[in-house]
Amino acid sequence: MSVRTLATEPVAGQAAGPVRSEVHSEPVSVPRAVVSEWIKFRTLRSSWAILAAAVVALIGIGLIVAWNTRHVTPSIAPEDLAPSSTMQGFLLAQLLIGSLGVLVVSGEYSTGMIRSTFAAVPRRLPTVWAKAVVFVAVIGVAMTVAVVVAFLSSQGLLSHYRTGYSLTDSGVPRVVFGTALYLTLIGVLGGAVGWIVRNTPGALVTFLGLILVVPIIFGELLGSWGKDVAQYLPSDAGQSFITSLHQDHTLSPGTGLCVLLAWTVAAVAGAAVLLRRRDV
């Protein structure tokens, strides 16, 4: 919103008249908010450092897995020979991207900058959509490039020792590009947690607990019924979409993606509702 004031000055030989002011308000729009959020994102070194670490994790771990499985031996499990095996860097990347999603939101609460943000965008919700647009665009592009490089480089390494896979093989596009989609959605989920909790340590603990701790509790400690519940948690559901081999107590790829989308949409919607109802 911009305010412009025009004052009329008395002209020589004329009586001074009352000062008039004209106020012109430019409506706050999502595109304007997007530009503002992009400036915030690109000027923070920590954002790019975390993003770079996620890219290195995807490519580096993919190459390590390829090197360790370059020779087929009886001790190698079938899933270690599948196309998704060289995408295992997502396990670390999801923690980094999800944490980045949290920090993009909660960082403004920690510094108090959120007050200035909402002073400029009083309706608040355009800020939520703008942050989401910027985050999805940056993370989506970066993760897509990273997973393609990770897959091609690791399969190139494997091709010197045994037959690998190409991007045109059956099921491979879903695994590769699905990994980028999975990481982007996990990041948006992290951002929603940031909006809901509004405190960086609390939001990080909540996100990591949802992605790491809760699936272990249900999937490993509570027996068969726990595994049935765990498959509907966001991380397990999403991972069923990006793995090559179907395993017990996991959803089908399509169902898993739908469940992860439902978690993400529900979290963002909940964050939007709470944002409208709570004070800064």
mmCIF file of C-alpha atoms in Angstrom:
data_model
loop_
_atom_site.group_PDB
_atom_site.id
_atom_site.type_symbol
_atom_site.label_atom_id
_atom_site.label_comp_id
_atom_site.label_asym_id
_atom_site.label_seq_id
_atom_site.Cartn_x
_atom_site.Cartn_y
_atom_site.Cartn_z
ATOM 1 C CA MET A 1 0.000 0.000 0.000
ATOM 2 C CA SER A 2 1.376 3.389 -0.923
ATOM 3 C CA VAL A 3 0.206 6.746 0.348
ATOM 4 C CA ARG A 4 0.810 9.927 -1.618
ATOM 5 C CA THR A 5 0.090 13.365 -0.180
ATOM 6 C CA LEU A 6 -0.211 16.460 -2.361
ATOM 7 C CA ALA A 7 -0.254 19.861 -0.647
ATOM 8 C CA THR A 8 -1.248 23.082 -2.393
ATOM 9 C CA GLU A 9 1.188 25.911 -1.766
ATOM 10 C CA PRO A 10 -0.016 29.535 -1.613
ATOM 11 C CA VAL A 11 0.755 31.436 -4.805
ATOM 12 C CA ALA A 12 2.250 34.926 -4.522
ATOM 13 C CA GLY A 13 -0.470 37.553 -4.403
ATOM 14 C CA GLN A 14 -3.155 35.085 -3.335
ATOM 15 C CA ALA A 15 -4.492 34.336 0.085
ATOM 16 C CA ALA A 16 -3.241 31.159 1.604
ATOM 17 C CA GLY A 17 -5.872 28.481 1.282
ATOM 18 C CA PRO A 18 -6.378 25.276 3.264
ATOM 19 C CA VAL A 19 -3.926 22.492 2.649
ATOM 20 C CA ARG A 20 -5.500 19.657 0.675
ATOM 21 C CA SER A 21 -4.231 16.078 0.766
ATOM 22 C CA GLU A 22 -5.080 13.288 -1.568
ATOM 23 C CA VAL A 23 -4.545 9.718 -0.521
ATOM 24 C CA HIS A 24 -4.240 7.076 -3.209
ATOM 25 C CA SER A 25 -4.239 3.484 -2.018
ATOM 26 C CA GLU A 26 -2.972 0.706 -4.195
ATOM 27 C CA PRO A 27 -4.709 -2.558 -3.373
ATOM 28 C CA VAL A 28 -2.635 -5.352 -1.916
ATOM 29 C CA SER A 29 -2.547 -8.254 -4.363
ATOM 30 C CA VAL A 30 -1.016 -11.710 -4.340
ATOM 31 C CA PRO A 31 1.431 -10.832 -7.183
ATOM 32 C CA ARG A 32 2.764 -7.886 -5.157
ATOM 33 C CA ALA A 33 3.063 -10.142 -2.112
ATOM 34 C CA VAL A 34 4.872 -12.747 -4.214
ATOM 35 C CA VAL A 35 7.482 -10.184 -5.255
ATOM 36 C CA SER A 36 7.977 -9.224 -1.611
ATOM 37 C CA GLU A 37 8.349 -12.836 -0.491
ATOM 38 C CA TRP A 38 10.809 -13.570 -3.317
ATOM 39 C CA ILE A 39 12.990 -10.685 -2.166
ATOM 40 C CA LYS A 40 12.948 -12.060 1.385
ATOM 41 C CA PHE A 41 13.832 -15.572 0.232
ATOM 42 C CA ARG A 42 16.663 -14.691 -2.121
ATOM 43 C CA THR A 43 18.336 -12.289 0.302
ATOM 44 C CA LEU A 44 18.663 -14.889 3.082
ATOM 45 C CA ARG A 45 21.926 -16.860 2.808
ATOM 46 C CA SER A 46 20.584 -19.558 5.119
ATOM 47 C CA SER A 47 17.826 -20.405 2.619
ATOM 48 C CA TRP A 48 20.325 -21.065 -0.152
ATOM 49 C CA ALA A 49 22.689 -22.921 2.180
ATOM 50 C CA ILE A 50 19.962 -25.369 3.233
ATOM 51 C CA LEU A 51 18.793 -25.770 -0.353
ATOM 52 C CA ALA A 52 22.356 -26.453 -1.503
ATOM 53 C CA ALA A 53 22.792 -29.039 1.256
ATOM 54 C CA ALA A 54 19.659 -30.845 0.057
ATOM 55 C CA VAL A 55 20.965 -30.901 -3.514
ATOM 56 C CA VAL A 56 24.340 -32.255 -2.364
ATOM 57 C CA ALA A 57 22.586 -34.912 -0.273
ATOM 58 C CA LEU A 58 20.525 -36.137 -3.228
ATOM 59 C CA ILE A 59 23.461 -36.347 -5.613
ATOM 60 C CA GLY A 60 26.113 -37.479 -3.132
ATOM 61 C CA ILE A 61 24.085 -40.257 -1.519
ATOM 62 C CA GLY A 62 22.922 -41.421 -4.941
ATOM 63 C CA LEU A 63 26.533 -41.838 -6.063
ATOM 64 C CA ILE A 64 27.471 -43.616 -2.832
ATOM 65 C CA VAL A 65 24.600 -46.094 -3.235
ATOM 66 C CA ALA A 66 25.542 -46.692 -6.867
ATOM 67 C CA TRP A 67 29.156 -47.364 -5.903
ATOM 68 C CA ASN A 68 28.159 -49.777 -3.129
ATOM 69 C CA THR A 69 25.821 -51.725 -5.428
ATOM 70 C CA ARG A 70 27.961 -51.700 -8.572
ATOM 71 C CA HIS A 71 28.549 -55.444 -8.215
ATOM 72 C CA VAL A 72 25.547 -57.753 -7.860
ATOM 73 C CA THR A 73 26.096 -60.165 -4.973
ATOM 74 C CA PRO A 74 23.741 -62.472 -3.041
ATOM 75 C CA SER A 75 23.831 -60.102 -0.078
ATOM 76 C CA ILE A 76 22.263 -57.229 -2.037
ATOM 77 C CA ALA A 77 18.513 -56.923 -1.482
ATOM 78 C CA PRO A 78 16.213 -56.525 -4.515
ATOM 79 C CA GLU A 79 15.261 -52.978 -3.516
ATOM 80 C CA ASP A 80 18.949 -52.034 -3.670
ATOM 81 C CA LEU A 81 18.948 -52.887 -7.373
ATOM 82 C CA ALA A 82 15.725 -51.026 -8.197
ATOM 83 C CA PRO A 83 15.711 -47.568 -9.866
ATOM 84 C CA SER A 84 14.621 -45.932 -6.605
ATOM 85 C CA SER A 85 17.738 -47.172 -4.802
ATOM 86 C CA THR A 86 19.852 -44.299 -6.119
ATOM 87 C CA MET A 87 17.197 -41.800 -4.986
ATOM 88 C CA GLN A 88 17.759 -42.587 -1.306
ATOM 89 C CA GLY A 89 19.247 -39.159 -0.739
ATOM 90 C CA PHE A 90 15.662 -37.971 -0.311
ATOM 91 C CA LEU A 91 15.742 -39.352 3.246
ATOM 92 C CA LEU A 92 18.138 -36.592 4.262
ATOM 93 C CA ALA A 93 16.848 -34.033 1.768
ATOM 94 C CA GLN A 94 13.312 -34.243 3.180
ATOM 95 C CA LEU A 95 14.562 -33.169 6.601
ATOM 96 C CA LEU A 96 16.437 -30.219 5.098
ATOM 97 C CA ILE A 97 13.635 -29.075 2.801
ATOM 98 C CA GLY A 98 10.976 -29.511 5.485
ATOM 99 C CA SER A 99 13.087 -27.557 7.954
ATOM 100 C CA LEU A 100 13.566 -24.843 5.330
ATOM 101 C CA GLY A 101 9.793 -24.652 4.960
ATOM 102 C CA VAL A 102 9.487 -24.177 8.724
ATOM 103 C CA LEU A 103 12.194 -21.504 8.865
ATOM 104 C CA VAL A 104 10.800 -19.486 5.964
ATOM 105 C CA VAL A 105 7.713 -18.873 8.117
ATOM 106 C CA SER A 106 8.815 -19.107 11.746
ATOM 107 C CA GLY A 107 11.914 -17.000 11.127
ATOM 108 C CA GLU A 108 9.701 -13.935 10.684
ATOM 109 C CA TYR A 109 7.990 -14.631 13.999
ATOM 110 C CA SER A 110 11.356 -15.028 15.734
ATOM 111 C CA THR A 111 12.672 -11.690 14.463
ATOM 112 C CA GLY A 112 9.382 -9.829 14.802
ATOM 113 C CA MET A 113 9.382 -9.044 11.086
ATOM 114 C CA ILE A 114 5.969 -10.673 10.791
ATOM 115 C CA ARG A 115 4.428 -7.497 12.246
ATOM 116 C CA SER A 116 5.812 -5.437 9.391
ATOM 117 C CA THR A 117 4.657 -8.068 6.912
ATOM 118 C CA PHE A 118 1.089 -7.991 8.204
ATOM 119 C CA ALA A 119 1.131 -4.207 8.430
ATOM 120 C CA ALA A 120 1.831 -4.182 4.687
ATOM 121 C CA VAL A 121 -0.636 -7.025 4.015
ATOM 122 C CA PRO A 122 -3.403 -6.595 6.626
ATOM 123 C CA ARG A 123 -5.591 -9.339 5.143
ATOM 124 C CA ARG A 124 -2.803 -11.841 5.980
ATOM 125 C CA LEU A 125 -3.872 -14.681 3.699
ATOM 126 C CA PRO A 126 -2.148 -13.222 0.604
ATOM 127 C CA THR A 127 1.087 -13.605 2.561
ATOM 128 C CA VAL A 128 0.400 -17.328 3.056
ATOM 129 C CA TRP A 129 -0.312 -17.867 -0.637
ATOM 130 C CA ALA A 130 2.670 -15.732 -1.684
ATOM 131 C CA LYS A 131 5.101 -17.654 0.519
ATOM 132 C CA ALA A 132 3.697 -20.918 -0.816
ATOM 133 C CA VAL A 133 4.047 -19.794 -4.443
ATOM 134 C CA VAL A 134 7.655 -18.681 -3.995
ATOM 135 C CA PHE A 135 8.589 -21.801 -2.018
ATOM 136 C CA VAL A 136 6.972 -24.232 -4.466
ATOM 137 C CA ALA A 137 8.564 -22.501 -7.452
ATOM 138 C CA VAL A 138 12.085 -22.412 -6.025
ATOM 139 C CA ILE A 139 12.048 -25.832 -4.366
ATOM 140 C CA GLY A 140 10.201 -27.501 -7.229
ATOM 141 C CA VAL A 141 12.733 -26.357 -9.812
ATOM 142 C CA ALA A 142 15.771 -27.022 -7.610
ATOM 143 C CA MET A 143 14.634 -30.498 -6.586
ATOM 144 C CA THR A 144 13.675 -31.477 -10.126
ATOM 145 C CA VAL A 145 17.126 -30.554 -11.404
ATOM 146 C CA ALA A 146 18.789 -32.250 -8.419
ATOM 147 C CA VAL A 147 16.946 -35.577 -8.756
ATOM 148 C CA VAL A 148 17.590 -35.742 -12.495
ATOM 149 C CA VAL A 149 21.296 -35.086 -11.972
ATOM 150 C CA ALA A 150 21.389 -37.601 -9.095
ATOM 151 C CA PHE A 151 19.719 -40.293 -11.187
ATOM 152 C CA LEU A 152 21.736 -39.765 -14.357
ATOM 153 C CA SER A 153 25.067 -39.516 -12.556
ATOM 154 C CA SER A 154 24.476 -42.591 -10.401
ATOM 155 C CA GLN A 155 23.195 -44.660 -13.325
ATOM 156 C CA GLY A 156 26.144 -43.469 -15.383
ATOM 157 C CA LEU A 157 28.451 -44.786 -12.680
ATOM 158 C CA LEU A 158 26.599 -48.112 -12.583
ATOM 159 C CA SER A 159 26.799 -48.489 -16.357
ATOM 160 C CA HIS A 160 30.560 -49.037 -16.055
ATOM 161 C CA TYR A 161 29.939 -52.191 -13.992
ATOM 162 C CA ARG A 162 26.456 -53.510 -14.774
ATOM 163 C CA THR A 163 23.265 -52.639 -16.608
ATOM 164 C CA GLY A 164 21.507 -49.654 -15.116
ATOM 165 C CA TYR A 165 18.310 -47.768 -15.912
ATOM 166 C CA SER A 166 17.354 -44.819 -18.091
ATOM 167 C CA LEU A 167 14.719 -42.144 -17.636
ATOM 168 C CA THR A 168 12.579 -43.785 -20.313
ATOM 169 C CA ASP A 169 12.336 -47.153 -18.547
ATOM 170 C CA SER A 170 8.979 -48.172 -17.152
ATOM 171 C CA GLY A 171 8.294 -46.667 -13.728
ATOM 172 C CA VAL A 172 11.438 -44.551 -13.675
ATOM 173 C CA PRO A 173 9.796 -41.155 -14.411
ATOM 174 C CA ARG A 174 7.435 -41.672 -11.475
ATOM 175 C CA VAL A 175 10.339 -42.455 -9.163
ATOM 176 C CA VAL A 176 12.568 -39.601 -10.308
ATOM 177 C CA PHE A 177 10.103 -36.759 -10.793
ATOM 178 C CA GLY A 178 7.920 -38.102 -8.002
ATOM 179 C CA THR A 179 10.850 -37.632 -5.621
ATOM 180 C CA ALA A 180 11.003 -33.946 -6.553
ATOM 181 C CA LEU A 181 7.244 -33.636 -6.032
ATOM 182 C CA TYR A 182 7.458 -35.462 -2.705
ATOM 183 C CA LEU A 183 10.193 -33.166 -1.405
ATOM 184 C CA THR A 184 8.295 -30.061 -2.513
ATOM 185 C CA LEU A 185 5.109 -31.185 -0.742
ATOM 186 C CA ILE A 186 7.047 -32.061 2.392
ATOM 187 C CA GLY A 187 8.513 -28.551 2.334
ATOM 188 C CA VAL A 188 5.036 -26.999 2.024
ATOM 189 C CA LEU A 189 3.909 -29.190 4.931
ATOM 190 C CA GLY A 190 6.836 -27.860 6.956
ATOM 191 C CA GLY A 191 5.780 -24.317 6.120
ATOM 192 C CA ALA A 192 2.242 -25.043 7.310
ATOM 193 C CA VAL A 193 3.633 -26.347 10.597
ATOM 194 C CA GLY A 194 5.584 -23.097 10.887
ATOM 195 C CA TRP A 195 2.375 -21.069 10.485
ATOM 196 C CA ILE A 196 0.554 -23.195 13.041
ATOM 197 C CA VAL A 197 3.226 -23.331 15.757
ATOM 198 C CA ARG A 198 4.882 -19.926 15.011
ATOM 199 C CA ASN A 199 7.926 -20.783 17.119
ATOM 200 C CA THR A 200 11.044 -22.095 15.377
ATOM 201 C CA PRO A 201 12.188 -24.739 17.920
ATOM 202 C CA GLY A 202 8.630 -25.930 18.525
ATOM 203 C CA ALA A 203 7.809 -26.045 14.823
ATOM 204 C CA LEU A 204 10.991 -27.971 13.983
ATOM 205 C CA VAL A 205 10.327 -30.507 16.733
ATOM 206 C CA THR A 206 6.724 -30.895 15.554
ATOM 207 C CA PHE A 207 7.736 -31.371 11.940
ATOM 208 C CA LEU A 208 10.554 -33.821 12.666
ATOM 209 C CA GLY A 209 8.319 -35.736 15.045
ATOM 210 C CA LEU A 210 5.623 -36.050 12.371
ATOM 211 C CA ILE A 211 8.064 -37.133 9.669
ATOM 212 C CA LEU A 212 10.465 -39.309 11.687
ATOM 213 C CA VAL A 213 9.345 -40.229 15.189
ATOM 214 C CA VAL A 214 5.629 -40.949 14.770
ATOM 215 C CA PRO A 215 6.149 -43.300 11.771
ATOM 216 C CA ILE A 216 8.718 -45.287 13.764
ATOM 217 C CA ILE A 217 6.413 -45.556 16.774
ATOM 218 C CA PHE A 218 3.472 -46.799 14.720
ATOM 219 C CA GLY A 219 5.412 -48.755 12.128
ATOM 220 C CA GLU A 220 7.932 -50.518 14.366
ATOM 221 C CA LEU A 221 6.612 -50.597 17.919
ATOM 222 C CA LEU A 222 2.859 -51.114 17.746
ATOM 223 C CA GLY A 223 2.541 -54.310 15.752
ATOM 224 C CA SER A 224 0.419 -54.972 12.687
ATOM 225 C CA TRP A 225 -2.282 -52.407 13.479
ATOM 226 C CA GLY A 226 0.395 -49.774 13.946
ATOM 227 C CA LYS A 227 1.777 -50.521 10.487
ATOM 228 C CA ASP A 228 -1.722 -50.121 9.061
ATOM 229 C CA VAL A 229 -1.906 -46.651 10.610
ATOM 230 C CA ALA A 230 1.652 -45.689 9.675
ATOM 231 C CA GLN A 231 1.015 -46.125 5.955
ATOM 232 C CA TYR A 232 -1.352 -43.151 6.092
ATOM 233 C CA LEU A 233 1.167 -40.820 7.713
ATOM 234 C CA PRO A 234 2.567 -38.190 5.312
ATOM 235 C CA SER A 235 6.100 -39.560 4.969
ATOM 236 C CA ASP A 236 5.112 -43.217 4.570
ATOM 237 C CA ALA A 237 2.285 -42.362 2.186
ATOM 238 C CA GLY A 238 4.517 -40.184 0.040
ATOM 239 C CA GLN A 239 7.326 -42.708 -0.027
ATOM 240 C CA SER A 240 4.983 -45.362 -1.395
ATOM 241 C CA PHE A 241 4.703 -43.144 -4.478
ATOM 242 C CA ILE A 242 8.452 -42.872 -5.081
ATOM 243 C CA THR A 243 9.614 -46.450 -4.502
ATOM 244 C CA SER A 244 9.982 -48.957 -7.320
ATOM 245 C CA LEU A 245 8.992 -52.082 -5.386
ATOM 246 C CA HIS A 246 5.744 -52.372 -3.460
ATOM 247 C CA GLN A 247 6.173 -53.610 0.117
ATOM 248 C CA ASP A 248 3.798 -54.917 2.757
ATOM 249 C CA HIS A 249 1.780 -52.368 4.734
ATOM 250 C CA THR A 250 2.286 -49.665 2.124
ATOM 251 C CA LEU A 251 -0.248 -47.900 -0.050
ATOM 252 C CA SER A 252 -0.349 -48.058 -3.826
ATOM 253 C CA PRO A 253 1.590 -45.233 -5.535
ATOM 254 C CA GLY A 254 -1.512 -43.305 -6.561
ATOM 255 C CA THR A 255 -3.194 -43.642 -3.177
ATOM 256 C CA GLY A 256 -0.007 -42.657 -1.395
ATOM 257 C CA LEU A 257 0.296 -39.452 -3.422
ATOM 258 C CA CYS A 258 -3.341 -38.564 -2.751
ATOM 259 C CA VAL A 259 -2.858 -39.085 1.001
ATOM 260 C CA LEU A 260 0.231 -36.866 1.052
ATOM 261 C CA LEU A 261 -1.640 -34.193 -0.907
ATOM 262 C CA ALA A 262 -4.517 -34.420 1.573
ATOM 263 C CA TRP A 263 -2.127 -33.930 4.504
ATOM 264 C CA THR A 264 -0.545 -30.919 2.825
ATOM 265 C CA VAL A 265 -3.834 -29.253 1.870
ATOM 266 C CA ALA A 266 -5.311 -29.871 5.313
ATOM 267 C CA ALA A 267 -2.237 -28.427 7.043
ATOM 268 C CA VAL A 268 -2.210 -25.294 4.857
ATOM 269 C CA ALA A 269 -5.965 -24.811 5.329
ATOM 270 C CA GLY A 270 -5.608 -25.196 9.092
ATOM 271 C CA ALA A 271 -2.764 -22.694 9.117
ATOM 272 C CA ALA A 272 -4.875 -20.195 7.147
ATOM 273 C CA VAL A 273 -7.800 -20.528 9.545
ATOM 274 C CA LEU A 274 -5.622 -20.084 12.628
ATOM 275 C CA LEU A 275 -3.843 -17.133 11.053
ATOM 276 C CA ARG A 276 -7.130 -15.294 10.611
ATOM 277 C CA ARG A 277 -8.254 -16.017 14.149
ATOM 278 C CA ARG A 278 -5.082 -15.328 16.150
ATOM 279 C CA ASP A 279 -3.201 -12.155 16.916
ATOM 280 C CA VAL A 280 0.332 -11.767 15.632
#
